[in-house]
C-alpha atoms as a PDB file:
ATOM      1  CA  MET A   1     -11.164 -15.063  20.047  1.00  0.00           C
ATOM      2  CA  SER A   2      -9.146 -18.284  20.656  1.00  0.00           C
ATOM      3  CA  GLU A   3      -5.241 -17.545  21.113  1.00  0.00           C
ATOM      4  CA  ASP A   4      -5.322 -21.024  19.475  1.00  0.00           C
ATOM      5  CA  ALA A   5      -6.045 -19.794  16.008  1.00  0.00           C
ATOM      6  CA  LEU A   6      -4.143 -16.938  16.320  1.00  0.00           C
ATOM      7  CA  LEU A   7      -0.690 -19.213  16.913  1.00  0.00           C
ATOM      8  CA  TRP A   8      -1.723 -21.807  14.201  1.00  0.00           C
ATOM      9  CA  ALA A   9      -2.175 -19.130  11.941  1.00  0.00           C
ATOM     10  CA  VAL A  10       1.220 -17.778  12.537  1.00  0.00           C
ATOM     11  CA  GLY A  11       2.639 -19.931  10.932  1.00  0.00           C
ATOM     12  CA  GLN A  12       0.372 -21.224   8.646  1.00  0.00           C
ATOM     13  CA  ILE A  13       2.445 -20.334   4.627  1.00  0.00           C
ATOM     14  CA  ALA A  14      -0.908 -17.670   3.229  1.00  0.00           C
ATOM     15  CA  GLY A  15       0.338 -16.924  -0.426  1.00  0.00           C
ATOM     16  CA  GLY A  16       0.956 -13.759   0.717  1.00  0.00           C
ATOM     17  CA  PRO A  17       0.485 -11.078   2.939  1.00  0.00           C
ATOM     18  CA  GLN A  18      -3.058  -9.834   1.603  1.00  0.00           C
ATOM     19  CA  SER A  19      -4.066 -14.161   2.509  1.00  0.00           C
ATOM     20  CA  ARG A  20      -2.047 -14.213   5.404  1.00  0.00           C
ATOM     21  CA  PHE A  21      -3.789 -10.899   7.306  1.00  0.00           C
ATOM     22  CA  VAL A  22      -7.957 -12.365   5.789  1.00  0.00           C
ATOM     23  CA  LEU A  23      -6.205 -15.878   7.813  1.00  0.00           C
ATOM     24  CA  LEU A  24      -5.539 -13.471  10.368  1.00  0.00           C
ATOM     25  CA  ILE A  25      -8.125 -11.555  11.360  1.00  0.00           C
ATOM     26  CA  LEU A  26     -10.104 -14.943  10.475  1.00  0.00           C
ATOM     27  CA  ALA A  27      -7.745 -16.419  13.738  1.00  0.00           C
ATOM     28  CA  GLY A  28      -8.673 -13.352  15.512  1.00  0.00           C
ATOM     29  CA  CYS A  29     -12.384 -13.889  15.031  1.00  0.00           C
ATOM     30  CA  ALA A  30     -12.900 -17.585  15.590  1.00  0.00           C
ATOM     31  CA  ASP A  31     -13.986 -19.636  18.426  1.00  0.00           C
ATOM     32  CA  GLU A  32     -12.164 -21.955  19.988  1.00  0.00           C
ATOM     33  CA  GLN A  33     -13.347 -24.422  17.217  1.00  0.00           C
ATOM     34  CA  GLY A  34     -12.024 -22.814  15.127  1.00  0.00           C
ATOM     35  CA  ARG A  35     -15.281 -21.278  13.257  1.00  0.00           C
ATOM     36  CA  ALA A  36     -15.222 -17.488  12.551  1.00  0.00           C
ATOM     37  CA  ASP A  37     -18.762 -15.901  11.415  1.00  0.00           C
ATOM     38  CA  VAL A  38     -17.363 -12.503  10.386  1.00  0.00           C
ATOM     39  CA  THR A  39     -18.238 -11.726   6.778  1.00  0.00           C
ATOM     40  CA  CYS A  40     -16.698 -10.531   3.583  1.00  0.00           C
ATOM     41  CA  ALA A  41     -17.565  -6.927   3.722  1.00  0.00           C
ATOM     42  CA  LYS A  42     -15.868  -7.371   7.853  1.00  0.00           C
ATOM     43  CA  ILE A  43     -13.295  -8.239   7.014  1.00  0.00           C
ATOM     44  CA  ALA A  44     -12.695  -5.948   4.727  1.00  0.00           C
ATOM     45  CA  GLU A  45     -12.740  -2.719   6.282  1.00  0.00           C
ATOM     46  CA  LEU A  46     -10.825  -4.437   9.431  1.00  0.00           C
ATOM     47  CA  THR A  47      -8.665  -4.865   6.963  1.00  0.00           C
ATOM     48  CA  GLU A  48      -9.342  -2.342   5.130  1.00  0.00           C
ATOM     49  CA  MET A  49      -8.938  -4.291   1.596  1.00  0.00           C
ATOM     50  CA  ARG A  50     -11.548  -4.226  -1.339  1.00  0.00           C
ATOM     51  CA  GLU A  51     -14.116  -6.904  -1.366  1.00  0.00           C
ATOM     52  CA  ALA A  52     -13.117  -8.293  -3.893  1.00  0.00           C
ATOM     53  CA  GLN A  53      -9.656  -8.526  -2.665  1.00  0.00           C
ATOM     54  CA  VAL A  54     -10.735 -10.244   0.037  1.00  0.00           C
ATOM     55  CA  ARG A  55     -12.295 -13.321  -1.912  1.00  0.00           C
ATOM     56  CA  ALA A  56      -9.313 -14.168  -3.591  1.00  0.00           C
ATOM     57  CA  ALA A  57      -7.416 -13.871   0.452  1.00  0.00           C
ATOM     58  CA  LEU A  58     -10.271 -16.236   1.102  1.00  0.00           C
ATOM     59  CA  ARG A  59      -9.958 -18.270  -2.783  1.00  0.00           C
ATOM     60  CA  GLN A  60      -6.901 -18.296  -1.846  1.00  0.00           C
ATOM     61  CA  LEU A  61      -6.835 -19.661   1.857  1.00  0.00           C
ATOM     62  CA  ARG A  62      -9.588 -22.254   0.510  1.00  0.00           C
ATOM     63  CA  GLY A  63      -6.652 -23.708  -2.224  1.00  0.00           C
ATOM     64  CA  ARG A  64      -4.376 -24.042   0.314  1.00  0.00           C
ATOM     65  CA  GLY A  65      -5.725 -26.015   2.466  1.00  0.00           C
ATOM     66  CA  LEU A  66      -6.290 -24.292   5.593  1.00  0.00           C
ATOM     67  CA  LEU A  67     -10.337 -22.655   5.589  1.00  0.00           C
ATOM     68  CA  GLU A  68     -14.214 -24.152   4.845  1.00  0.00           C
ATOM     69  CA  ARG A  69     -16.952 -22.659   4.386  1.00  0.00           C
ATOM     70  CA  ASP A  70     -18.749 -24.110   6.746  1.00  0.00           C
ATOM     71  CA  ARG A  71     -22.489 -23.043   6.404  1.00  0.00           C
ATOM     72  CA  ILE A  72     -23.585 -20.815   3.874  1.00  0.00           C
ATOM     73  CA  ASP A  73     -27.576 -19.685   5.692  1.00  0.00           C
ATOM     74  CA  ARG A  74     -27.238 -15.850   4.960  1.00  0.00           C
ATOM     75  CA  PRO A  75     -27.661 -13.907   2.033  1.00  0.00           C
ATOM     76  CA  GLU A  76     -24.176 -12.291   3.560  1.00  0.00           C
ATOM     77  CA  GLY A  77     -22.729 -15.686   4.064  1.00  0.00           C
ATOM     78  CA  GLY A  78     -19.960 -15.341   5.559  1.00  0.00           C
ATOM     79  CA  CYS A  79     -18.873 -18.269   8.122  1.00  0.00           C
ATOM     80  CA  TYR A  80     -15.773 -19.823   7.735  1.00  0.00           C
ATOM     81  CA  ARG A  81     -14.305 -22.317   9.761  1.00  0.00           C
ATOM     82  CA  LEU A  82      -9.679 -22.961  10.003  1.00  0.00           C
ATOM     83  CA  THR A  83      -8.321 -25.831   9.304  1.00  0.00           C
ATOM     84  CA  MET A  84      -6.607 -26.354  12.616  1.00  0.00           C
ATOM     85  CA  THR A  85      -7.100 -29.413  14.650  1.00  0.00           C
ATOM     86  CA  ALA A  86      -6.632 -30.164  18.108  1.00  0.00           C
ATOM     87  CA  ALA A  87      -2.705 -31.232  17.304  1.00  0.00           C
ATOM     88  CA  ASP A  88      -1.718 -27.814  15.089  1.00  0.00           C
ATOM     89  CA  ALA A  89      -3.011 -25.791  17.912  1.00  0.00           C
ATOM     90  CA  ALA A  90      -1.130 -28.053  20.406  1.00  0.00           C
ATOM     91  CA  LEU A  91       2.415 -27.433  18.554  1.00  0.00           C
ATOM     92  CA  LEU A  92       4.658 -24.847  20.527  1.00  0.00           C
ATOM     93  CA  SER A  93       4.234 -21.155  19.688  1.00  0.00           C
ATOM     94  CA  PRO A  94       6.414 -19.830  16.184  1.00  0.00           C
ATOM     95  CA  PHE A  95       7.809 -17.274  18.795  1.00  0.00           C
ATOM     96  CA  ASP A  96       8.272 -19.499  21.766  1.00  0.00           C
ATOM     97  CA  GLU A  97      12.121 -19.881  22.910  1.00  0.00           C
ATOM     98  CA  THR A  98      11.929 -22.994  24.000  1.00  0.00           C
ATOM     99  CA  ARG A  99      11.179 -24.551  20.257  1.00  0.00           C
ATOM    100  CA  GLU A 100      14.835 -26.066  19.374  1.00  0.00           C
ATOM    101  CA  ALA A 101      16.169 -24.270  16.195  1.00  0.00           C
ATOM    102  CA  SER A 102      16.137 -25.830  13.233  1.00  0.00           C
END
């Protein structure tokens, strides 16, 4: 699990609660490079959503530029890359109390 990915995901506008939940699950599964090797079926199990809802959330996240398919080399798919950069990961947490209010 990448703490940087989770902090990055919390600060993103995902487009709705289901997309946010899927983004947070992906961030929780991500490695230090932002890659999450998790299937749609597993995301559906973890979120208690239907696979169709998960696929719709994944499309929305890709459309918002928050997620890319990293590779498609297995029938069930499941490798995604969060589009966070090193600079994004270095930003303060939105919960950091030292952050100035805007």
